[in-house]
Short mmCIF file of C-alpha atoms in Angstrom, two decimals:
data_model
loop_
_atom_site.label_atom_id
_atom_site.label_comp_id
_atom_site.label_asym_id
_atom_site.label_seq_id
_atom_site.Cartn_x
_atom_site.Cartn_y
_atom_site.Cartn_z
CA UNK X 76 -102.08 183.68 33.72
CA UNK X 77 -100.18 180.57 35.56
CA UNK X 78 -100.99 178.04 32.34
CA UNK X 79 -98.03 178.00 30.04
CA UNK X 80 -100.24 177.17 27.35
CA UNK X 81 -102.68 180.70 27.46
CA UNK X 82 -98.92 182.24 27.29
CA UNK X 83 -98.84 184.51 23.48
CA UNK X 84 -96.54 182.36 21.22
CA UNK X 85 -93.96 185.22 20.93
CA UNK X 86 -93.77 185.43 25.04
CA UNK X 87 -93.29 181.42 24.55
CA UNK X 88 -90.32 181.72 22.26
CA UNK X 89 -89.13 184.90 24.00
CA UNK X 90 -89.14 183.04 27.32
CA UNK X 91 -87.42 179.94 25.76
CA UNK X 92 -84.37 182.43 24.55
CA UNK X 93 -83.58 183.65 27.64
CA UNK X 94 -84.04 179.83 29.35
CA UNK X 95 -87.08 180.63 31.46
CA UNK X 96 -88.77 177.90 30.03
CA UNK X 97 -87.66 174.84 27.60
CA UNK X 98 -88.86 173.40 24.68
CA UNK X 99 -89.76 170.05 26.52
CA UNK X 100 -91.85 171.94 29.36
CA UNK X 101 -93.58 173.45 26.76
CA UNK X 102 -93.96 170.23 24.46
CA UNK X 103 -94.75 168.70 27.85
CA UNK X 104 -97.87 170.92 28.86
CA UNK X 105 -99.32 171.05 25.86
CA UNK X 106 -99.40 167.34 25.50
CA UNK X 107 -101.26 167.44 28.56
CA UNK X 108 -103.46 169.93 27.78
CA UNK X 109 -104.94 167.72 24.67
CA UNK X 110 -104.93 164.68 26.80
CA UNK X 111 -107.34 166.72 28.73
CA UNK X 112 -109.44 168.40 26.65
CA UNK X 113 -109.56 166.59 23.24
CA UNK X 114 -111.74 163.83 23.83
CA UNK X 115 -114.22 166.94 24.64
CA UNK X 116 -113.91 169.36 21.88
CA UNK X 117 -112.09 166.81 19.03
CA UNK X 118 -110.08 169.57 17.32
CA UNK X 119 -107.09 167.61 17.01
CA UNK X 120 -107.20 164.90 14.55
CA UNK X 121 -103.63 163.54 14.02
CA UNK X 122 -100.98 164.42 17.15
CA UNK X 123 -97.79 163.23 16.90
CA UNK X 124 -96.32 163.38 20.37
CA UNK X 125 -93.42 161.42 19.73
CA UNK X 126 -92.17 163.94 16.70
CA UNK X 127 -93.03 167.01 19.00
CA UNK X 128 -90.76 165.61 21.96
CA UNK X 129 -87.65 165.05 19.65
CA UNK X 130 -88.48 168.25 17.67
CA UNK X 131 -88.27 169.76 21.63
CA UNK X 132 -85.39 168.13 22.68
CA UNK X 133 -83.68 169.47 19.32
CA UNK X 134 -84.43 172.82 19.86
CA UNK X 135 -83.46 172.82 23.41
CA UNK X 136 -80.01 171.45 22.73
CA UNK X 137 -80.10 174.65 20.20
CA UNK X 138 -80.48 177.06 23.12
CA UNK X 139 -77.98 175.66 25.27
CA UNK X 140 -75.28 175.63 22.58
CA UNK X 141 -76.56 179.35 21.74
CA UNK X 142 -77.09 178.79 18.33
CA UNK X 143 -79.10 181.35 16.37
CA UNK X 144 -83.00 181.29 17.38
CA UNK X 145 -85.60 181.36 14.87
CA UNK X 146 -88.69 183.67 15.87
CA UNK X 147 -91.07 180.59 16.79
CA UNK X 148 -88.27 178.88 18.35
CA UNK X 149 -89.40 175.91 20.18
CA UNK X 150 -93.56 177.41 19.76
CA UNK X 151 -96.10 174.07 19.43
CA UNK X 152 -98.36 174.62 16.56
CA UNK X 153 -100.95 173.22 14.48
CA UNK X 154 -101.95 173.18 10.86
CA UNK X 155 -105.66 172.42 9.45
CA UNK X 156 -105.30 168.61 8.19
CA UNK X 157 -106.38 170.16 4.78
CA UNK X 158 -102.39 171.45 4.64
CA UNK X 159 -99.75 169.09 3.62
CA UNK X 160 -97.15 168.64 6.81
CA UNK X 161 -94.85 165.35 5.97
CA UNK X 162 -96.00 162.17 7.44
CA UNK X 163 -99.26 163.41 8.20
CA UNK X 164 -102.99 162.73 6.93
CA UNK X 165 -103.84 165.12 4.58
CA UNK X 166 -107.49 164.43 4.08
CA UNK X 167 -109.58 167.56 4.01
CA UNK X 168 -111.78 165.58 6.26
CA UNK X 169 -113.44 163.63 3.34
CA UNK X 170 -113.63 159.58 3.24
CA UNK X 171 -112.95 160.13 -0.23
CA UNK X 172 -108.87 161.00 0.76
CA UNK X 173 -109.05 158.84 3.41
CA UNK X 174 -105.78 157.71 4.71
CA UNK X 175 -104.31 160.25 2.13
CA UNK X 176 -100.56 160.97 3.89
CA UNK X 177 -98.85 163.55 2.79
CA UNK X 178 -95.22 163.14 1.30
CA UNK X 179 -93.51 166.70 1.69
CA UNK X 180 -94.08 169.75 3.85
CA UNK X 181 -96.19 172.71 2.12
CA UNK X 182 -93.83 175.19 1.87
CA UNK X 183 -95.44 177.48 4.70
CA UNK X 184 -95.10 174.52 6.96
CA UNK X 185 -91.83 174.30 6.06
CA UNK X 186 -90.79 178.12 6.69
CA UNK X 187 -92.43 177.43 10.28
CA UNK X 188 -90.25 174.88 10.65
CA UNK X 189 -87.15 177.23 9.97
CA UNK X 190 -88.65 179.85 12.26
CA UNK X 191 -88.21 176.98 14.62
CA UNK X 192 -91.77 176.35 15.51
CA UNK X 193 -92.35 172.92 16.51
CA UNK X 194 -95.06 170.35 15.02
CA UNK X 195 -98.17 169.44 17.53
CA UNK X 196 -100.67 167.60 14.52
CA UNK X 197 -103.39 168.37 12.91
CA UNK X 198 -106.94 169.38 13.18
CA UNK X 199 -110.14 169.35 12.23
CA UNK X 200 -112.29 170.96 9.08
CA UNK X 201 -115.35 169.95 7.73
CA UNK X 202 -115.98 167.67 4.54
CA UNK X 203 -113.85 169.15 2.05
CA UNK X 204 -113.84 173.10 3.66
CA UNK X 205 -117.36 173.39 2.44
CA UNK X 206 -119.39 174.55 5.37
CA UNK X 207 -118.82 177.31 8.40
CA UNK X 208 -119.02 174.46 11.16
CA UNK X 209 -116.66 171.36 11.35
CA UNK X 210 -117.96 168.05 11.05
CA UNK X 211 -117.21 164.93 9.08
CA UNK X 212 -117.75 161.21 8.65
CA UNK X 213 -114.16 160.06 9.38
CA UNK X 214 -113.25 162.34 12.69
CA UNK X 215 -116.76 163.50 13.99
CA UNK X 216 -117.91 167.18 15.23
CA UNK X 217 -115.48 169.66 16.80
CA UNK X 218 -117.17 171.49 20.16
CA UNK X 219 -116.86 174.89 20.50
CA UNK X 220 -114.18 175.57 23.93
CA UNK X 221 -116.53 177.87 25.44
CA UNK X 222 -120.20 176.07 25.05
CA UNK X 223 -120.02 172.60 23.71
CA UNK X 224 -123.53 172.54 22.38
CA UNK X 225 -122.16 175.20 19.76
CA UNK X 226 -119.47 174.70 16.74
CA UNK X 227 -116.08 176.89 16.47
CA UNK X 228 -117.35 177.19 13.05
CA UNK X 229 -115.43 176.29 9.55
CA UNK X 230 -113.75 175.39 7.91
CA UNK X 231 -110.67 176.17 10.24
CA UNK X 232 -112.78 174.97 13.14
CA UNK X 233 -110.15 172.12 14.83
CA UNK X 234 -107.76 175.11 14.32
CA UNK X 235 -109.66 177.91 15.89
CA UNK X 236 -110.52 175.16 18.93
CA UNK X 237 -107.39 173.79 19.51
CA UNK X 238 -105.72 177.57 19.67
CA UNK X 239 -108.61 178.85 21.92
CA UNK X 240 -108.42 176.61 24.34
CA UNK X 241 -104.35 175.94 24.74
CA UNK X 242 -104.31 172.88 23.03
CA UNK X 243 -102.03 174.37 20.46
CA UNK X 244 -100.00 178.28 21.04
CA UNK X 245 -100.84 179.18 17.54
CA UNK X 246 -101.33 177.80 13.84
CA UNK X 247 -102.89 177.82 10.31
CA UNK X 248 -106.06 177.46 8.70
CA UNK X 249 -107.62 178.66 4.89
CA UNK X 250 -110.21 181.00 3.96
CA UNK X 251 -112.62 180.92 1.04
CA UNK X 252 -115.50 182.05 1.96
CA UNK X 253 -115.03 182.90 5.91
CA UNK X 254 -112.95 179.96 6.86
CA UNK X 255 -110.34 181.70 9.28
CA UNK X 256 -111.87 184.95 10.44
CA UNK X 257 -115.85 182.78 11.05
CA UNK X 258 -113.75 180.43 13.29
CA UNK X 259 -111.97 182.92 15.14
CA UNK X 260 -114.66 185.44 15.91
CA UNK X 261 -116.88 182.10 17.03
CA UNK X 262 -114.22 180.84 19.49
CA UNK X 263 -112.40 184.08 20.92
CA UNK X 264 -109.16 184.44 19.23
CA UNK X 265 -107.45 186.28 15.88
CA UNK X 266 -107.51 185.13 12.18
CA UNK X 267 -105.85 186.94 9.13
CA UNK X 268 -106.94 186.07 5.78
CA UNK X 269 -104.04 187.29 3.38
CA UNK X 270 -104.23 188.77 -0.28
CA UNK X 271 -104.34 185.57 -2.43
CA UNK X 272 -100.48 184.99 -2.98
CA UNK X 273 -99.42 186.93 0.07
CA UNK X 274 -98.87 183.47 1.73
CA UNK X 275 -98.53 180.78 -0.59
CA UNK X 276 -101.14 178.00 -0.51
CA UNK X 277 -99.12 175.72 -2.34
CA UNK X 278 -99.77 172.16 -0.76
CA UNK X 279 -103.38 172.64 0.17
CA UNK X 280 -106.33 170.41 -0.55
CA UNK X 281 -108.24 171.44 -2.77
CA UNK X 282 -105.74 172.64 -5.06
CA UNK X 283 -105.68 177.13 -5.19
CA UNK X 284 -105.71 177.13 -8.72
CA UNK X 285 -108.73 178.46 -11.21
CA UNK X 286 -111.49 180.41 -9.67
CA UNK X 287 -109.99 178.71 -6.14
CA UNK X 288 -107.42 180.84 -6.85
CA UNK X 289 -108.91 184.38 -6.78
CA UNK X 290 -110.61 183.62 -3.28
CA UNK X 291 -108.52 181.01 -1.26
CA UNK X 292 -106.15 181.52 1.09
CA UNK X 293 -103.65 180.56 3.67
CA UNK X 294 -103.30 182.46 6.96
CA UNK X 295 -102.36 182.63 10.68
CA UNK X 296 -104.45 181.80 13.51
CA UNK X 297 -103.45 182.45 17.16
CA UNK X 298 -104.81 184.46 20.47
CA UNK X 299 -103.04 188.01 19.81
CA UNK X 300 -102.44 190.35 17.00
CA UNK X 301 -98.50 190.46 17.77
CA UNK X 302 -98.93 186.44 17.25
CA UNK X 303 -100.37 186.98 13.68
CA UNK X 304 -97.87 189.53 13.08
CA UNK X 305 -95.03 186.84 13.22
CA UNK X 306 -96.66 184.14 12.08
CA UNK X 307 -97.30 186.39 8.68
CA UNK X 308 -93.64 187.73 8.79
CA UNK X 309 -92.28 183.92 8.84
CA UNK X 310 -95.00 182.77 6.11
CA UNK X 311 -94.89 185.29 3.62
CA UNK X 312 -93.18 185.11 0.54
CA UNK X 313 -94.14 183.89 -3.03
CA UNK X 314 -93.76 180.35 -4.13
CA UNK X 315 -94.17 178.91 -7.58
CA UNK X 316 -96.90 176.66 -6.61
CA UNK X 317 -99.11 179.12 -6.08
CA UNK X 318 -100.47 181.36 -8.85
CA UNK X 319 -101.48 184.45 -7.31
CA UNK X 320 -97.99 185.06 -5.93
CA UNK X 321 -96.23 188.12 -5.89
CA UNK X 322 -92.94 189.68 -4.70
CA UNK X 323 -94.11 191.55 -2.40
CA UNK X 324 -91.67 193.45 -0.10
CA UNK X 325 -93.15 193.29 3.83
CA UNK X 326 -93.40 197.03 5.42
CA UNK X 327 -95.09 197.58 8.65
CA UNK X 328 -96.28 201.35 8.49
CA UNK X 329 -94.62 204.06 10.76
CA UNK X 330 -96.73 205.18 13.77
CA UNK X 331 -97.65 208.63 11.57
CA UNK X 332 -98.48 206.45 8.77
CA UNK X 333 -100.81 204.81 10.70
CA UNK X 334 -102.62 207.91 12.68
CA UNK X 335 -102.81 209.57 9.33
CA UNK X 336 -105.33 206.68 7.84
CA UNK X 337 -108.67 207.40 8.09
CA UNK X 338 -111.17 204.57 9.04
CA UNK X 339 -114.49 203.61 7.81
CA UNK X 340 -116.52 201.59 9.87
CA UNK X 341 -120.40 199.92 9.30
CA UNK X 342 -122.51 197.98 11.43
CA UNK X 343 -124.63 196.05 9.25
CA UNK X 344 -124.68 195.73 5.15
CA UNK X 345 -128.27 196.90 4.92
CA UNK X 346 -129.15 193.50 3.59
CA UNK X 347 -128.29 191.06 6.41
CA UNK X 348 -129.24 192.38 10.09
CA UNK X 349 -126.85 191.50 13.20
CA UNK X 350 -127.30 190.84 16.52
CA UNK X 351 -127.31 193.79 18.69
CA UNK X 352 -124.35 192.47 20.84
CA UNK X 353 -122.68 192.43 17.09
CA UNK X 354 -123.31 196.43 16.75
CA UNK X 355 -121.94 197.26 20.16
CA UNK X 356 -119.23 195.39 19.24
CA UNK X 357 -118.39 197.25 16.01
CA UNK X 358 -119.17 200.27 17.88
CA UNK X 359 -116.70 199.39 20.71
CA UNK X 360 -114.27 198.77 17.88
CA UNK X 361 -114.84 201.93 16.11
CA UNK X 362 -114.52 204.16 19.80
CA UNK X 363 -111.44 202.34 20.62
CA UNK X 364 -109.74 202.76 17.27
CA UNK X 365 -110.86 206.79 17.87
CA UNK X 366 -109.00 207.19 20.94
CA UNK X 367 -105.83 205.39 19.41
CA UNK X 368 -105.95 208.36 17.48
CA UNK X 369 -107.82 207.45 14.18
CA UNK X 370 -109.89 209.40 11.98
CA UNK X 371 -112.94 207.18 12.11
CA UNK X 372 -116.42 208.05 10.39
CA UNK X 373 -119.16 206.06 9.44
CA UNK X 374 -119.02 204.34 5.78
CA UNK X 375 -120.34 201.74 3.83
CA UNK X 376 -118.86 200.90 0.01
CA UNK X 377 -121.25 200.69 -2.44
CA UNK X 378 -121.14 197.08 -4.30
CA UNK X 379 -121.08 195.06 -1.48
CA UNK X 380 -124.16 192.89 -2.12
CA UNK X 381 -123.40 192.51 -5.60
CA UNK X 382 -119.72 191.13 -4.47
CA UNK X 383 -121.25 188.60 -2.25
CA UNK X 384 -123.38 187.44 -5.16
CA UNK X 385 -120.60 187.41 -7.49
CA UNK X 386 -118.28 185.38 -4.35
CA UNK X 387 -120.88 182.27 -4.64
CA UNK X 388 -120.60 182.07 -8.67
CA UNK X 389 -116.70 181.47 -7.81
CA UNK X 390 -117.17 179.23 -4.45
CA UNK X 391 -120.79 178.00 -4.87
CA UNK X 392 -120.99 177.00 -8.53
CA UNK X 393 -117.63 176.72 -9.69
CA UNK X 394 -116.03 175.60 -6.45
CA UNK X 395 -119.21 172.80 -7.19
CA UNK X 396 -117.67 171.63 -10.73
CA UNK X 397 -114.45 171.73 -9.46
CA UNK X 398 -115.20 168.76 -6.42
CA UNK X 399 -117.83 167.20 -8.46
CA UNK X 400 -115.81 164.68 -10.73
CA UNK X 401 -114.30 163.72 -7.33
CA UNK X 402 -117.78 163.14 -5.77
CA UNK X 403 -120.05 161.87 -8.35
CA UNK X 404 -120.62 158.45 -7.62
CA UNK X 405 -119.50 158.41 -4.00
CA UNK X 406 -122.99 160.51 -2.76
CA UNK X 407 -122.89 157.17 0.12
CA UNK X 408 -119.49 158.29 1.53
CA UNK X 409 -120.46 161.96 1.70
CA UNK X 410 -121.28 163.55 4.98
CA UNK X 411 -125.25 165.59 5.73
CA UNK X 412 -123.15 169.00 5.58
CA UNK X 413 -121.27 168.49 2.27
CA UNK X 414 -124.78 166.93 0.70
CA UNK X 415 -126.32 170.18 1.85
CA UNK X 416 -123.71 172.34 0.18
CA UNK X 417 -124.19 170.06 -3.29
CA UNK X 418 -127.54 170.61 -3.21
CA UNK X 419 -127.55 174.39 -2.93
CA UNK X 420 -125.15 173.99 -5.97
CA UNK X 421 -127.53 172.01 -7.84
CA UNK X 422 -129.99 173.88 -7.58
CA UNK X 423 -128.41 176.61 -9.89
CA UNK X 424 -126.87 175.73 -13.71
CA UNK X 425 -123.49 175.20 -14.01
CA UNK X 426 -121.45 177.55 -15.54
CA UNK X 427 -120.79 177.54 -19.14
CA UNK X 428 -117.64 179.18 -20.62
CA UNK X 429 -119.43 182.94 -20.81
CA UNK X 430 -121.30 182.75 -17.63
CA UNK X 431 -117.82 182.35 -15.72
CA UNK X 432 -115.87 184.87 -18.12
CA UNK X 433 -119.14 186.92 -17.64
CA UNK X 434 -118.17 186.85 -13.40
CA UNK X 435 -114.60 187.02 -13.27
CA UNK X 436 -115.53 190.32 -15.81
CA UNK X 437 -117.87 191.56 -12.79
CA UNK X 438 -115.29 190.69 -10.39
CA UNK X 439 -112.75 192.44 -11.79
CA UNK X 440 -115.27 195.44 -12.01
CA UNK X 441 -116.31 195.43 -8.69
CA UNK X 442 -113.03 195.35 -7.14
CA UNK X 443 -112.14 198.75 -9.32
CA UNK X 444 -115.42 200.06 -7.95
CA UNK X 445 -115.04 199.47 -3.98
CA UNK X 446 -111.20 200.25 -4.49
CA UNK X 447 -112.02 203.71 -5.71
CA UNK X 448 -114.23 204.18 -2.92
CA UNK X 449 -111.33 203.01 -0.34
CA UNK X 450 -108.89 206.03 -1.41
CA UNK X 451 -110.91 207.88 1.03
CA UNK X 452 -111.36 204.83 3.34
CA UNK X 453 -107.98 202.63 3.33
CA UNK X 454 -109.44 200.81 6.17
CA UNK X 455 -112.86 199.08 7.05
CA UNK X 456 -114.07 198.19 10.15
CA UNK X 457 -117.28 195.97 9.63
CA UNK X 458 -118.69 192.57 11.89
CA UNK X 459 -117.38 189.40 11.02
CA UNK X 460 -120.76 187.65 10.98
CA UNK X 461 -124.42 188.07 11.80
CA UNK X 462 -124.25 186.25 14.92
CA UNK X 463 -122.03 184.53 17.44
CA UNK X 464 -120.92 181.26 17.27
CA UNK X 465 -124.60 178.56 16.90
CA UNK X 466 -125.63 175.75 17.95
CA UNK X 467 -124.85 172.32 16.61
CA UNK X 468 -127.35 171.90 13.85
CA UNK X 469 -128.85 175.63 13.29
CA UNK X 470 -129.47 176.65 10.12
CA UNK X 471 -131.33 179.96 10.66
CA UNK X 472 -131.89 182.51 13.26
CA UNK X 473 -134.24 185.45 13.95
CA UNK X 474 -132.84 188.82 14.07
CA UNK X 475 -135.03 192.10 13.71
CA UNK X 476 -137.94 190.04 13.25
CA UNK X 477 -136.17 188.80 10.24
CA UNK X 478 -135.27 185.56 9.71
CA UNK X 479 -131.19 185.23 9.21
CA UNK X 480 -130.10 181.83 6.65
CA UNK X 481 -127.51 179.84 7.25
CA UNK X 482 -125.46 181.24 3.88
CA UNK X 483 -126.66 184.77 4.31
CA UNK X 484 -124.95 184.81 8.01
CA UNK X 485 -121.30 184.67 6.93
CA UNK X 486 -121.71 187.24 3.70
CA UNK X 487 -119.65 189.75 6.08
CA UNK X 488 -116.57 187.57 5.29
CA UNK X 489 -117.63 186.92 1.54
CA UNK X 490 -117.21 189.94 0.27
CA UNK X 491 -113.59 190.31 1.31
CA UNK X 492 -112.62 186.58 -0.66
CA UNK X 493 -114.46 188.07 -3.61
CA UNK X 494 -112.27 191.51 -3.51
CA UNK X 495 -109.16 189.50 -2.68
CA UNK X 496 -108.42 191.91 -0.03
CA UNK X 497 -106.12 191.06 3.45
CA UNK X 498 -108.99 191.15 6.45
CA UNK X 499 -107.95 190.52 10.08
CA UNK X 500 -110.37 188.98 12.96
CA UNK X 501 -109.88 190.96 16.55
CA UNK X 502 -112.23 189.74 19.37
CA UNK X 503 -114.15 192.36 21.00
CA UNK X 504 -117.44 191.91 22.27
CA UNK X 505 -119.68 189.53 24.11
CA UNK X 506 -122.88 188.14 23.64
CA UNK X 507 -125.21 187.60 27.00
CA UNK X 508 -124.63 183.52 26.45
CA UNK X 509 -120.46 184.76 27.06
CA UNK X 510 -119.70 183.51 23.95
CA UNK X 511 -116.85 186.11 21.95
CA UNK X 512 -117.33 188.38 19.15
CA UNK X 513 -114.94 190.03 16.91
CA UNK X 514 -114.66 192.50 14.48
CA UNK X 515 -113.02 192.58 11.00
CA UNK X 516 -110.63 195.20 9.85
CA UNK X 517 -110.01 194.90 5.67
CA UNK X 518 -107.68 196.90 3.87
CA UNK X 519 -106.86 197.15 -0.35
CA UNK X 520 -104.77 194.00 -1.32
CA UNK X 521 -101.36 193.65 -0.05
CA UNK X 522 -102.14 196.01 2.76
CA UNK X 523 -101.65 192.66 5.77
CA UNK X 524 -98.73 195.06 7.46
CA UNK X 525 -101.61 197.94 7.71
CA UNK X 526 -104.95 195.85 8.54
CA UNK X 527 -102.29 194.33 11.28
CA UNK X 528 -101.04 197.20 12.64
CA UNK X 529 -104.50 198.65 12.57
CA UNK X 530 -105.66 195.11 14.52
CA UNK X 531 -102.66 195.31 17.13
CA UNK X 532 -103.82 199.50 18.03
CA UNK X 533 -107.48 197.83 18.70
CA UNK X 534 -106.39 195.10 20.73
CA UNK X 535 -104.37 197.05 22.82
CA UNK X 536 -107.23 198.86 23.41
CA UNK X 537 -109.93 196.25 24.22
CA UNK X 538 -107.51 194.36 27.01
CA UNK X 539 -106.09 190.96 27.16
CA UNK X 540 -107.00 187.61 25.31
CA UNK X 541 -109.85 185.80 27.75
CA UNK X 542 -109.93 182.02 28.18
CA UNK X 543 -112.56 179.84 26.71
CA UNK X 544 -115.27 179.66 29.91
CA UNK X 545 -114.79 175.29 29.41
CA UNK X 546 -111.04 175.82 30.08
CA UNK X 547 -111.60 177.40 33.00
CA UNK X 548 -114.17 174.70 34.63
CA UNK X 549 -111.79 172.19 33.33
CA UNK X 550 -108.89 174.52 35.51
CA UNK X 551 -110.36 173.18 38.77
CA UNK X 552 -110.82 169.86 38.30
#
């Protein structure tokens, strides 16, 4: 691939060691490459081009003095506008925070920085994370980079855009409910959601603290596994800003470690059907991960369903009193999606002290229960959603004769939040539109150095990253 954008952001930095390419170029065509296309898919929202050009021209002068190289050294990325970076709008795409700038780097932004990545902006979510498709009443609706009648999902949705379509070599987004891995199966490209601590989500908006706590998370986005892989590497580490934080060592599991794990894989959770295209890509998966050498048998936990319902009594209901003091009164300001998401909260009591004691109880419960079951099954290998990525607007789709909601779709990723276990987005498939699928690959907490090493053996398998079918038409203009 001739585009210096599509190139993986550890060829990038391992191209701008040995003085291939520089920093500028690189700076240079990725500027051009949201000149381009950003007025057509709006996944950037902030770009500072001026910061990324002297942030270029400092890390060139780095190479040519041969000063020591960090592993992202002279990489453009992007972070979800929901993550502090200094001098940027940190607004969580809300008129609420509008004009919100943040004062200090969070401190993953900051340990990119040291890795030597380099700054692009920020992107796109929807009003306040609360919905799998990114729109908003201050920046508009991002288009998904390979139809632009459908979204690249949410709430990481400017991220997943801006990555798939070589606006931006890599970057970061959060998951609570979906919000990396829905993104990055709808647009074509990787997504790791972390144990809760792994990566610290100090500095995002809203606050991972509470109930937020148990399920949200921080995590790479980019267009290979061996991307993620660094990204995680540089991120890691515990912070005191962040509650769930642990000190926890990073090991990346010998090649007999690995072909000694045996996988269990699912196609549906016999609640929610999936697409058929969604089944032959598990499948797919599953005989690719068997001729890397894995034990891999059919296997379902039991106490998934009962997770999912437990996830919305954390994001639904209490992720609801959490944002409402910040709301009430300001229902005028709020954008259609976000008044969709309050009403589904509404529409249920709020918790009182024993009702949420009552959950996190069950949660903790539940997590004991499909952990047992895992001993035999370290790794799961399950769809990331019902469907591929929708149409602008859609809000429920037929399946099996069975008509699919708009909150049941994404209860593939739900469960996962709920367990507070590391789960890793690897596209796969295709549905007959073209439009990418991927697969999900979970592990027991802590486990990111397995579900990524597990991710990397499948990817290797499946072939090379594709390009967004838009980028392409836009190619020969």
């Amino acid at each position: 691939m001739n585009d210096l954008t599509f190139l993986p952001a550890v060829q990038m930095a391992e191209q701008i060691r040995h003085r291939k390419i520089s920093p500028v170029e690189l700076v240079e065509a990725h500027l051009r490459k949201i000149k381009k296309l950003n007025p057509v898919l709006n996944a950037f929202v902030q770009v500072d081009a001026e910061g990324a050009f002297r942030q270029a021209r400092e890390a060139e002068v780095a190479v040519r003095r041969g000063a020591k190289l960090g592993a992202l050294h002279g990489v453009p990325v992007s972070i979800k506008i929901s993550i502090e970076v200094a001098g940027f709008r940190c607004e969580a795409g809300t008129k609420l925070r509008q004009g919100t700038v943040a004062s200090q780097d969070a401190p993953l932004v900051s340990r990119l920085r040291d890795a030597g990545a380099i700054i692009l902006g920020t992107t796109n979510t929807p009003e306040l994370l609360m919905a799998w498709e990114t729109d908003n009443l201050l920046y508009g609706r991002t288009n998904n980079p390979w139809d632009l009648t459908r979204t690249p999902g949410g709430s990481s949705g400017g991220e997943a855009a801006a990555i798939a379509s070589g606006m931006s070599a890599a970057g970061v987004g959060s998951d609570g409910g979906g919000s990396i891995r829905v993104p990055a199966h709808f647009s074509g490209i990787c997504g790791l959601k972390p144990t809760p601590g792994r990566i610290p989500a100090t500095g995002h908006f809203p606050n991972s603290v509470g109930p937020f706590a148990l399920i949200g998370v921080v995590g790479p986005m980019a267009r290979t596994v061996a991307d993620l892989k660094v990204l995680f590497e540089v991120m890691q580490g515990p912070d005191i800003g962040d509650p769930s934080a642990a000190p926890v060592p990073v090991h990346w599991p010998s090649h007999a470690e690995l072909k000694g794990i045996r996988i269990g894989y699912f196609e549906d959770d016999g609640r929610t059907p999936v697409t058929a295209d969604t089944r032959a890509a598990v499948r797919t998966a599953a005989e690719a991960l068997t001729r890397a050498g894995f034990q891999v048998e059919p296997f379902r936990p039991d106490g998934l369903e009962l997770a999912r319902q437990l996830w919305w009594k954390f994001f639904g209901i209490a992720g609801g009193m959490l944002l409402g003091p910040m709301t009430r009164g300001h229902e005028a300001e709020l954008s259609p999606i976000l008044k969709e998401f309050s009403s589904w909260v509404e529409a249920e009591p709020s918790h009182t002290g024993e009702s949420l004691l009552d959950a996190w109880i069950q949660r903790d419960a539940i997590r004991m229960q499909v952990f047992a079951q895992m001993r035999d099954y370290p790794v799961l290998l399950c769809p990331v959603a019902a469907i591929p990525a929708f149409k602008h607007g859609e809000r429920r789709w037929q399946i099996d004769g069975k008509t699919v909601e708009y909150l049941d779709a994404w209860s593939y990723t739900e469960w996962f939040n709920l367990l507070g276990t590391p789960a890793a987005v690897v596209p796969v498939g295709q549905s007959p539109e073209g439009l990418p699928i991927g697969v999900q690959i979970s592990a027991r907490p802590w486990e990111e150095e397995l579900v990524l090493s597990v991710a990397a053996e499948l990817e290797t398998q499946c072939g090379v990253w594709r390009a967004p079918v838009l980028e392409q038409r836009f190619s020969t203009l």
